[in-house]
mmCIF file of C-alpha atoms in Angstrom:
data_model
loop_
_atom_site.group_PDB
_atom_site.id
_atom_site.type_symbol
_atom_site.label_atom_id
_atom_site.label_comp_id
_atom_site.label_asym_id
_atom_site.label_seq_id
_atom_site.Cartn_x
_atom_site.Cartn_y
_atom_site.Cartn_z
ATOM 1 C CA UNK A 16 18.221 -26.098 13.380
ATOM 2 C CA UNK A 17 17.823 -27.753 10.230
ATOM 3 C CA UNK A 18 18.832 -25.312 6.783
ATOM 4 C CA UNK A 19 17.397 -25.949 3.392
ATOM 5 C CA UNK A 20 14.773 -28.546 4.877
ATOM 6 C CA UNK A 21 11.518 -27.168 3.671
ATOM 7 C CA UNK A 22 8.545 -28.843 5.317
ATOM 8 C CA UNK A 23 6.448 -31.074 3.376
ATOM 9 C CA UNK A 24 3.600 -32.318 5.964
ATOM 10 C CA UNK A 25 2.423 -31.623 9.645
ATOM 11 C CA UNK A 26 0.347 -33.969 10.805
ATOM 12 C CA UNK A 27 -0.945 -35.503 14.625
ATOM 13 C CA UNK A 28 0.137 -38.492 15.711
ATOM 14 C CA UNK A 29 -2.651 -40.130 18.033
ATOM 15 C CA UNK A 30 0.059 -42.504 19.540
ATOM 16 C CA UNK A 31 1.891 -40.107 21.025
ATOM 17 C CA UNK A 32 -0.383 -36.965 21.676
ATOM 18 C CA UNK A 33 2.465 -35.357 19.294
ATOM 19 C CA UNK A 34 2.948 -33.051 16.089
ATOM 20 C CA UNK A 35 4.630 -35.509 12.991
ATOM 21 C CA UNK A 36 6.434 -33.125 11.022
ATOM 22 C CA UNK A 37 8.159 -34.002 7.679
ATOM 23 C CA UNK A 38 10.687 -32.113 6.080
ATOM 24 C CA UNK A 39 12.366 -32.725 2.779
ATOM 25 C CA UNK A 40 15.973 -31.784 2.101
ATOM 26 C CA UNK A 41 17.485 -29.477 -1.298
ATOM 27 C CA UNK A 42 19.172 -31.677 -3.012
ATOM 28 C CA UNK A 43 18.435 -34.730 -1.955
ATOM 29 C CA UNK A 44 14.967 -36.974 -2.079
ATOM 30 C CA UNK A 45 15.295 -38.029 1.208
ATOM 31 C CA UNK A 46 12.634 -37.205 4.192
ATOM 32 C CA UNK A 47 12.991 -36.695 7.814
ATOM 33 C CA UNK A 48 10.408 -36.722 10.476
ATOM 34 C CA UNK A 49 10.181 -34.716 13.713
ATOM 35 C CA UNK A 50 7.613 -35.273 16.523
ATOM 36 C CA UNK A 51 7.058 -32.266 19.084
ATOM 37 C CA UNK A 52 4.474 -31.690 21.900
ATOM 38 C CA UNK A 53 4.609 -28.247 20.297
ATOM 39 C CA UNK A 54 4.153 -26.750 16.455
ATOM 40 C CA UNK A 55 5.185 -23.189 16.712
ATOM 41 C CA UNK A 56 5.084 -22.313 12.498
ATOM 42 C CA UNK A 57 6.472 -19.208 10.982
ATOM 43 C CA UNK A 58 6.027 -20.517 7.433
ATOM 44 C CA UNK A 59 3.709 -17.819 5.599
ATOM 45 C CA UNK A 60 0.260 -19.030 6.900
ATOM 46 C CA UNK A 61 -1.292 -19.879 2.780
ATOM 47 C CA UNK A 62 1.634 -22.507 2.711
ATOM 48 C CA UNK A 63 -0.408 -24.449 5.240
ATOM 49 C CA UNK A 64 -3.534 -24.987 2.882
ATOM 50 C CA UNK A 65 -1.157 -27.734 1.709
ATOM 51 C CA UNK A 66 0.960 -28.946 4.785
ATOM 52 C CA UNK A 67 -1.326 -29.931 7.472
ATOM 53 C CA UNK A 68 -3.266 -32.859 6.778
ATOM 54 C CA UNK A 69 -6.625 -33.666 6.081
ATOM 55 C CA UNK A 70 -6.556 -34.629 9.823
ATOM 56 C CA UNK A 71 -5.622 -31.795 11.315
ATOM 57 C CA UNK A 72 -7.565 -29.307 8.859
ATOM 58 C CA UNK A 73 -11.038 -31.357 8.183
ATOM 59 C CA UNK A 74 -14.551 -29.958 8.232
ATOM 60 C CA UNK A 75 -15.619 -32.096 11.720
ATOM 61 C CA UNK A 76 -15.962 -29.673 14.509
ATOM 62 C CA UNK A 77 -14.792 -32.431 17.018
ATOM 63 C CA UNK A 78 -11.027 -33.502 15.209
ATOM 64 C CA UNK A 79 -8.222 -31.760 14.457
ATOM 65 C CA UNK A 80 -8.034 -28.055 15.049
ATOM 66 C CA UNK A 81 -10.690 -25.866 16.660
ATOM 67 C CA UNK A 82 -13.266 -25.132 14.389
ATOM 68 C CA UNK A 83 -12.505 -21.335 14.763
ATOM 69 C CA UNK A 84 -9.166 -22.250 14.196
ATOM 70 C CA UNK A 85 -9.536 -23.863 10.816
ATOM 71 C CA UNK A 86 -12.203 -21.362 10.135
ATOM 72 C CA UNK A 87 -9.839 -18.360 10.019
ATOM 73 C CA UNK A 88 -7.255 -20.149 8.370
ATOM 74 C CA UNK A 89 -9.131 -21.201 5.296
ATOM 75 C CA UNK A 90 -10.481 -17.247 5.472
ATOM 76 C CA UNK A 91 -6.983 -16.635 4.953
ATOM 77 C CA UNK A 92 -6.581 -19.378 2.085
ATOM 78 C CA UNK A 93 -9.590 -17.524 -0.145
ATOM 79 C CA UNK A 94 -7.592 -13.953 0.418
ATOM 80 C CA UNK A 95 -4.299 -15.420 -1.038
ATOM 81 C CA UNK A 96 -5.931 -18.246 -3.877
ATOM 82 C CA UNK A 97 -9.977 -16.752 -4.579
ATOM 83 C CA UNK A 98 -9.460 -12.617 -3.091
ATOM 84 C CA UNK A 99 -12.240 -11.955 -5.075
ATOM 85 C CA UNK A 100 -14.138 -14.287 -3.125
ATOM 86 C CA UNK A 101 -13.125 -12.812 0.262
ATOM 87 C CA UNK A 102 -16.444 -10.948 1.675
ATOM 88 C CA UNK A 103 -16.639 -7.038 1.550
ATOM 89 C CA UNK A 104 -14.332 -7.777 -2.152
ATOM 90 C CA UNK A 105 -13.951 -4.551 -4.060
ATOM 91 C CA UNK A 106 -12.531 -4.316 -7.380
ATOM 92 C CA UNK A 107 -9.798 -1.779 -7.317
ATOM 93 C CA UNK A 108 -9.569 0.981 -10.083
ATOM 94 C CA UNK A 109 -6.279 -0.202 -11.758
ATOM 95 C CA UNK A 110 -7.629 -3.887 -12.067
ATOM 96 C CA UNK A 111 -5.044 -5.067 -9.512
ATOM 97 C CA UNK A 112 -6.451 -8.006 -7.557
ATOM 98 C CA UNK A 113 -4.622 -7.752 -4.134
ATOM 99 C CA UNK A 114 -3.522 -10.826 -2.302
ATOM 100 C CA UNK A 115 -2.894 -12.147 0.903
ATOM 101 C CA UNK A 116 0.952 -12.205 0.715
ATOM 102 C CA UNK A 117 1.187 -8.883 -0.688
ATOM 103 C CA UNK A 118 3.512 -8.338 -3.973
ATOM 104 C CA UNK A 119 6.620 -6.310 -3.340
ATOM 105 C CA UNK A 120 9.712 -5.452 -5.348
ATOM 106 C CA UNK A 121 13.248 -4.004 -4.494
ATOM 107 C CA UNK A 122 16.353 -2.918 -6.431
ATOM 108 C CA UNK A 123 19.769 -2.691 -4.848
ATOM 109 C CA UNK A 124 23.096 -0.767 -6.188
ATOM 110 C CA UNK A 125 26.579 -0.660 -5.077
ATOM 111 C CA UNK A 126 27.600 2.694 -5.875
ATOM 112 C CA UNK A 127 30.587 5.421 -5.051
ATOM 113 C CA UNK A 128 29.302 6.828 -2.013
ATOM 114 C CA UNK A 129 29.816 10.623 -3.377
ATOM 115 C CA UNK A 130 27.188 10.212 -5.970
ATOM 116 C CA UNK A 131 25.691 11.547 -3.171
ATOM 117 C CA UNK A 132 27.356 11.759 -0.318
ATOM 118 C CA UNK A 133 29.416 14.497 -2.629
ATOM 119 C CA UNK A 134 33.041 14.437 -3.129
ATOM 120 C CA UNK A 135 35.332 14.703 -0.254
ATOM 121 C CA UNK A 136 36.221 18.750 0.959
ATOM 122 C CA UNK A 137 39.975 19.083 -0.508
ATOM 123 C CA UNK A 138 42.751 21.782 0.677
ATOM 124 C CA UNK A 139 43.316 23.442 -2.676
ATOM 125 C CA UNK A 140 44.768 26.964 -3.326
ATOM 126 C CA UNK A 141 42.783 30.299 -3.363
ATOM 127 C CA UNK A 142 44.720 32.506 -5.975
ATOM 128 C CA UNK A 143 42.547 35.566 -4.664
ATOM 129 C CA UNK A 144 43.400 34.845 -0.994
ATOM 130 C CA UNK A 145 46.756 33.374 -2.207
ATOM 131 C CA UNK A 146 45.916 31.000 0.462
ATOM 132 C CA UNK A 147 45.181 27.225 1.453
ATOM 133 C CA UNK A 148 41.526 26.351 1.776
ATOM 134 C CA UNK A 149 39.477 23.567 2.518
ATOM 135 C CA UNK A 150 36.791 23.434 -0.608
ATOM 136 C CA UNK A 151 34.725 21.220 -2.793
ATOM 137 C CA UNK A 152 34.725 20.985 -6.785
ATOM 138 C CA UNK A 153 32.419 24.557 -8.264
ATOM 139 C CA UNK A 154 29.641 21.567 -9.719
ATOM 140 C CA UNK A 155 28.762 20.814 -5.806
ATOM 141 C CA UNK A 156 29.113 24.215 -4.210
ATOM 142 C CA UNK A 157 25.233 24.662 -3.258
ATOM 143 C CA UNK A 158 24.238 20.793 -3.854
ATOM 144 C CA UNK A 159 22.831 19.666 -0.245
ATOM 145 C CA UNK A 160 24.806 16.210 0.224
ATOM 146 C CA UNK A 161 22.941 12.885 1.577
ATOM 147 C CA UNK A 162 23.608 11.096 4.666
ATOM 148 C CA UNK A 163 21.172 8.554 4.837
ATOM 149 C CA UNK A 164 17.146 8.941 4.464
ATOM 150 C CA UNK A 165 15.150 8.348 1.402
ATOM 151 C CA UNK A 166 13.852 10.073 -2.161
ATOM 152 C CA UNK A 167 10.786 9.745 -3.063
ATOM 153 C CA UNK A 168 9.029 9.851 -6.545
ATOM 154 C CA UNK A 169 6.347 9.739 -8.386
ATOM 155 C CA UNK A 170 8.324 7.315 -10.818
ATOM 156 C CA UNK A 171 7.465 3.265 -10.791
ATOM 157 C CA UNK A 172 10.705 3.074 -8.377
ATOM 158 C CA UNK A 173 8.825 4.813 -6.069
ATOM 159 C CA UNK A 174 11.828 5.453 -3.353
ATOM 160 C CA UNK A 175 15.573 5.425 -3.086
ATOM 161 C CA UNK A 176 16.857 4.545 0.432
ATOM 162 C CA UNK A 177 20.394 5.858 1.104
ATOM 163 C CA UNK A 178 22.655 4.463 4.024
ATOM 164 C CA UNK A 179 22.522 5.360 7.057
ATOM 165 C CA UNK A 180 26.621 4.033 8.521
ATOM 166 C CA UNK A 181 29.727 3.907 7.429
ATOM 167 C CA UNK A 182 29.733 7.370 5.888
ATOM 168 C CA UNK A 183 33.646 7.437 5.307
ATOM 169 C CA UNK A 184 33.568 4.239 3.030
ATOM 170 C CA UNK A 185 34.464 4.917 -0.588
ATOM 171 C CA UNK A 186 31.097 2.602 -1.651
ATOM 172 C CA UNK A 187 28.166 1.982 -0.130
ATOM 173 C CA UNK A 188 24.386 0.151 -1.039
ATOM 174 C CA UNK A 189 21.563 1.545 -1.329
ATOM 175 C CA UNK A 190 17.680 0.917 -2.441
ATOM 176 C CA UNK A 191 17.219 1.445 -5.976
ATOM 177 C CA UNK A 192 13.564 0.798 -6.037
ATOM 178 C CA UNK A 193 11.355 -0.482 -3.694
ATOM 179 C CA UNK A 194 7.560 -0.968 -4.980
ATOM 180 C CA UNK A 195 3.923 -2.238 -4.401
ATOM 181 C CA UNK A 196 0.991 -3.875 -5.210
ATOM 182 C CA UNK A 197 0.548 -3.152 -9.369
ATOM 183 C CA UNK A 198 4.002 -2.313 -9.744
ATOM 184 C CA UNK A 199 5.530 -4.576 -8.371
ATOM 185 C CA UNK A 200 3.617 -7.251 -9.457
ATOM 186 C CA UNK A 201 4.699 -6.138 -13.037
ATOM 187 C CA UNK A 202 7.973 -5.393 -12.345
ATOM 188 C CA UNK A 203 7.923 -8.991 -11.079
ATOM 189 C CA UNK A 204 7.099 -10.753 -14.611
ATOM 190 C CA UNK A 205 9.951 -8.866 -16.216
ATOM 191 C CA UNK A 206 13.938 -10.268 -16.182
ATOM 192 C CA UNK A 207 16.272 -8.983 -13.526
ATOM 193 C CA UNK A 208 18.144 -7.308 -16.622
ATOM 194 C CA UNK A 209 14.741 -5.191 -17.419
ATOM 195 C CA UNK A 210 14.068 -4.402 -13.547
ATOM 196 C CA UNK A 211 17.925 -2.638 -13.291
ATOM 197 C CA UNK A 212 16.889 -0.713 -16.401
ATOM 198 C CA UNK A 213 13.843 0.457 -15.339
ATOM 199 C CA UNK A 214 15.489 1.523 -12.279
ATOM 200 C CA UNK A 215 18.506 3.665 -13.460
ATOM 201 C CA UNK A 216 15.511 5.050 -15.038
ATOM 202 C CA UNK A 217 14.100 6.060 -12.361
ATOM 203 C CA UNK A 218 17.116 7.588 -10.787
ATOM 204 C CA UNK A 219 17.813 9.294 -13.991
ATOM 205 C CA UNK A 220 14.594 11.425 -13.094
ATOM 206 C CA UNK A 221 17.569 12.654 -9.694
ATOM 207 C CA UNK A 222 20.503 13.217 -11.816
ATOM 208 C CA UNK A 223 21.905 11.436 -14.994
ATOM 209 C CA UNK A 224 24.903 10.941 -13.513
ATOM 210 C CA UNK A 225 24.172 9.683 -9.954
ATOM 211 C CA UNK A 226 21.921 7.012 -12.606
ATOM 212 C CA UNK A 227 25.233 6.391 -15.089
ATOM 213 C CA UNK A 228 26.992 5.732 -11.349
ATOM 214 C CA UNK A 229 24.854 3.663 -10.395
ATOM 215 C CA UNK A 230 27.073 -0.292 -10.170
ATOM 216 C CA UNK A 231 26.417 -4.211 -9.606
ATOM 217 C CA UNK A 232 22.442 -4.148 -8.997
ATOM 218 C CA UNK A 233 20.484 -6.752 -7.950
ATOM 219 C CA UNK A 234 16.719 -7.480 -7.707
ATOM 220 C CA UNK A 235 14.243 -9.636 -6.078
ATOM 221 C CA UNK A 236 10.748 -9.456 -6.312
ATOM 222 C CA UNK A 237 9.353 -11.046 -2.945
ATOM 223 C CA UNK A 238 5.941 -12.618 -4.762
ATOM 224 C CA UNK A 239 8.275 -14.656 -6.767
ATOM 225 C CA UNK A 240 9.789 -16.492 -3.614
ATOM 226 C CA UNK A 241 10.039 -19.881 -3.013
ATOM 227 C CA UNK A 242 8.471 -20.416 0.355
ATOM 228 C CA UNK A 243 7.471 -16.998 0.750
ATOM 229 C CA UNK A 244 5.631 -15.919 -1.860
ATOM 230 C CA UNK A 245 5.079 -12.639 -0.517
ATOM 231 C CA UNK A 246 6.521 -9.260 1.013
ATOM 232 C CA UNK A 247 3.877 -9.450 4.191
ATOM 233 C CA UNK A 248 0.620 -10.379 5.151
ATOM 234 C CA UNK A 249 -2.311 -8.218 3.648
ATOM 235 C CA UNK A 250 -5.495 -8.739 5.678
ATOM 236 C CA UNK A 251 -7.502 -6.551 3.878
ATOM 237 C CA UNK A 252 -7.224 -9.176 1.528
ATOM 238 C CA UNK A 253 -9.062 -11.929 3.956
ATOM 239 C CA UNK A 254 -12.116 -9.566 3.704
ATOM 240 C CA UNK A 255 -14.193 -6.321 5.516
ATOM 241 C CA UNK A 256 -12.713 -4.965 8.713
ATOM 242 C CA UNK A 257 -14.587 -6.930 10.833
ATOM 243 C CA UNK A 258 -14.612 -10.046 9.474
ATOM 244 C CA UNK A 259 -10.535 -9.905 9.119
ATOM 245 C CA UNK A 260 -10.090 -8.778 12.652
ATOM 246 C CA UNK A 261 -12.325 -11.847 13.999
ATOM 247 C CA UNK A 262 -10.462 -14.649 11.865
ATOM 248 C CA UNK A 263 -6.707 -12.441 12.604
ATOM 249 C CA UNK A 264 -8.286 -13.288 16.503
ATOM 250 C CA UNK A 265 -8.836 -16.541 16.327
ATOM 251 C CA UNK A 266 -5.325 -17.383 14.630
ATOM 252 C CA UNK A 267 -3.672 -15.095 17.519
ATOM 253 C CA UNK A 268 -5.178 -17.929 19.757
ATOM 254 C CA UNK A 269 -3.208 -20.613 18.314
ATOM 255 C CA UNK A 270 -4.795 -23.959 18.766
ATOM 256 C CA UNK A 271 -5.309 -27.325 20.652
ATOM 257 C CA UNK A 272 -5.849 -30.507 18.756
ATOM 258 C CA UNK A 273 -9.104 -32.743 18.862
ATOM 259 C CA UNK A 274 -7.767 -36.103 20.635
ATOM 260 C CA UNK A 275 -9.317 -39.625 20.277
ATOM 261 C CA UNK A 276 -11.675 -39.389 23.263
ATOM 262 C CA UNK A 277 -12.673 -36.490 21.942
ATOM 263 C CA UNK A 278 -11.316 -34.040 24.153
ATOM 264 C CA UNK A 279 -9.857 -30.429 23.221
ATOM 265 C CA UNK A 280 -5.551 -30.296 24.143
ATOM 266 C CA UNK A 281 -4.188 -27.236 25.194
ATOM 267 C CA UNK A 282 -3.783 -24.986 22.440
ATOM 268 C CA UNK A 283 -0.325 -27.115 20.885
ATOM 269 C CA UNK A 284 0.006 -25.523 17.520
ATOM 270 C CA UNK A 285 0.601 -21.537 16.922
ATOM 271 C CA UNK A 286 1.079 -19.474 13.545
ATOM 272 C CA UNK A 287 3.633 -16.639 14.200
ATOM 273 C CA UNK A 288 5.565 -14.116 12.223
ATOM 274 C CA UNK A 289 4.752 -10.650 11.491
ATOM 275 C CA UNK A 290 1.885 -11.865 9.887
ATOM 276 C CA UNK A 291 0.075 -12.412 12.921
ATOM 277 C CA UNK A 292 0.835 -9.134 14.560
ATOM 278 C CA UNK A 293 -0.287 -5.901 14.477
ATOM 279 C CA UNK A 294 3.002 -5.022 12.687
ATOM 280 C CA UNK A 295 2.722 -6.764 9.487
ATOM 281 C CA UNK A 296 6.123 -6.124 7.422
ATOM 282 C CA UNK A 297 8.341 -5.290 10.620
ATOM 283 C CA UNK A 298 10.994 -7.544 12.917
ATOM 284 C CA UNK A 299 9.385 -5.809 15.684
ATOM 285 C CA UNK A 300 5.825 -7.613 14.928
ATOM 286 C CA UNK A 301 7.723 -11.245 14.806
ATOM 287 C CA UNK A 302 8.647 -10.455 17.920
ATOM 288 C CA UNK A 303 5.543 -9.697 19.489
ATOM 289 C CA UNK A 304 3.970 -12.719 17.678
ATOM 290 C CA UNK A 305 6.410 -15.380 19.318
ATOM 291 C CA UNK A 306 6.308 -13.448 22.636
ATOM 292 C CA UNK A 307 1.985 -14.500 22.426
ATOM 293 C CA UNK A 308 2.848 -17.977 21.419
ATOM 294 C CA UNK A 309 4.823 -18.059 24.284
ATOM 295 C CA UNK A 310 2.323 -16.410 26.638
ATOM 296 C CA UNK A 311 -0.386 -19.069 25.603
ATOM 297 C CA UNK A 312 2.079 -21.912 25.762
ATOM 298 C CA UNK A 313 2.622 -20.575 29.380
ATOM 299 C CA UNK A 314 -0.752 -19.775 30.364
ATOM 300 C CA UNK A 315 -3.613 -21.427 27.896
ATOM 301 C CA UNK A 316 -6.187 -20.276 29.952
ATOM 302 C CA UNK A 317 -5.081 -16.656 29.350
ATOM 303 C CA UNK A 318 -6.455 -15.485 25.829
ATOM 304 C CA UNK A 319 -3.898 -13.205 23.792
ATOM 305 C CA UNK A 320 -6.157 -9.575 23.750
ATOM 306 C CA UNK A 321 -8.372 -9.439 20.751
ATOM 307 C CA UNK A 322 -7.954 -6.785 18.686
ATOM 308 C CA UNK A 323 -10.544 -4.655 18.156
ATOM 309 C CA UNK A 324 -9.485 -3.653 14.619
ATOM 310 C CA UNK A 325 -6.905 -4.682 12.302
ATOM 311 C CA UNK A 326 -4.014 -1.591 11.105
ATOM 312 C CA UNK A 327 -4.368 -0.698 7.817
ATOM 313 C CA UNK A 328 -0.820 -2.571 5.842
ATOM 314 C CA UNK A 329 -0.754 -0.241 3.336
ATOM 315 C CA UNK A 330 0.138 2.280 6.127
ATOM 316 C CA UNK A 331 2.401 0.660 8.575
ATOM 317 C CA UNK A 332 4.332 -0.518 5.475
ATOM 318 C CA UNK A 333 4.086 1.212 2.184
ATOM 319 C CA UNK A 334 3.406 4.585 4.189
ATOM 320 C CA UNK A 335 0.619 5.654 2.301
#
């Protein structure tokens, strides 16, 4: 496995029936060069409009990919660089122009877990039943404590995710803020500084002083990534229902590789992820997408099952 080497080009080499794959390393100007009978790629599929070569991506219908293949991919290319070009485009009625890779931002907090969690039950002394009992300060008698689950709000933070282990630690980390689309492509153009203020905010709204409590934040807004550029894969940016679901098909299939005599290979090179799974934004949907890539590897005479329509990513991941 080879850290901090982000890919630069994939290309075919003729020669040896094999993927050429050049990586560059942080740091360094240096380039290496890998050659595999297989390209399984994981890299968030827009990234490819500029790493496979003209070779592999060209117009012909007889080199490089399948034409299906390269069809669906540069479907995907208009939804993250030219949405509004993407067929079945509708303006939306805040102006936001969704992409692809959807925007997504998140706050984080270190805290004292009894902001609320609550403050540990105590033995104190009962003067009335001139007695020991086990009791919790008058301010929290009645207040429900958390263990784990989330808020939500109608404030631009959206959410606030509260752990769900380790309940007898003195601190714990939770999500401050965890937002879409618009909002987080806003909250993305301000400072880190401005994104923790908005966000103890936002958890003002609960209780001024869980918000005061609130310690050592940190934010990331995923559309401002390096080699990412993105929380998940939107198809509803690629275009209509059907027209997604047939190019999210064809990628599924993976593909072979035009050779010199101008035969089709087996299909060689396969786009997985979450992206490519009817689980965008979840581990589970990586999962599923290497387990096809596999499968095809295995068996390319065995299609992976269409799908006969796309899940909406605004529910299986935002949840509304």
């Amino acid at each position: 496995m080879a850290l901090t080497s982000p890919v630069k080009s994939i290309d075919w080499d003729e020669a040896t029936k094999q993927f050429k794959i050049t990586v560059s390393q942080v740091g360094t100007e240096a380039l290496i060069e890998y050659q595999a009978d297989y390209c399984i790629c994981n890299a968030a599929m827009p990234f490819l409009s500029k790493m496979l070569t003209d070779k592999l991506q060209n117009n012909s219908a007889s080199s490089g990919f399948e034409s299906r293949f390269k069809d669906a991919l540069n479907a995907v290319f208009v939804g993250q660089f030219e949405p509004t070009q993407a067929p079945g485009y509708t303006p939306s009625e805040n102006g936001y122009i969704s992409h692809f890779l959807a925007s997504t931002s998140k706050v984080g907090w270190q805290a004292d877990r009894n902001l609320w969690q609550g403050n540990p039950i105590t033995t104190v002394h009962d003067d009335d039943l001139q007695a020991k009992v086990m009791a919790v300060p008058s301010s929290e008698q009645g207040v429900v404590p958390i263990f784990g689950g989330i808020s939500w709000t109608n404030d631009e933070i959206q959410q606030i995710w509260y752990p769900s282990t380790a309940y007898q630690d003195e601190k714990g980390v939770l999500t401050g803020a965890y937002n879409f689309d618009k909002v987080a492509s806003d909250w993305g153009k301000l400072s880190v500084t401005e994104r923790l203020a908005k966000a103890r905010n936002g958890a003002a709204k609960f209780n001024q002083q869980f918000a005061e409590g609130l310690q050592d934040g940190l934010a990331i807004a995923w559309q401002n990534m390096p080699h990412i550029k993105g929380g998940w894969a939107y198809w509803q940016a690629v275009g209509d229902a059907d027209y997604a679901t047939k190019q999210f098909n064809a990628i599924a299939q993976g593909s072979g590789v035009y050779l010199g005599d101008g035969t089709l290979s087996d299909a060689c090179f396969f786009v997985v992820g979450d992206q490519i799974s009817s689980l965008p934004g979840w581990q589970e949907g990586a999962i599923a997408a290497a387990l096809n890539a596999i499968s095809r590897i295995a068996r390319p005479d065995v299609e992976i099952a269409h799908l006969a329509n796309l899940p909406d990513t605004r529910l299986m991941v935002q949840g509304i």
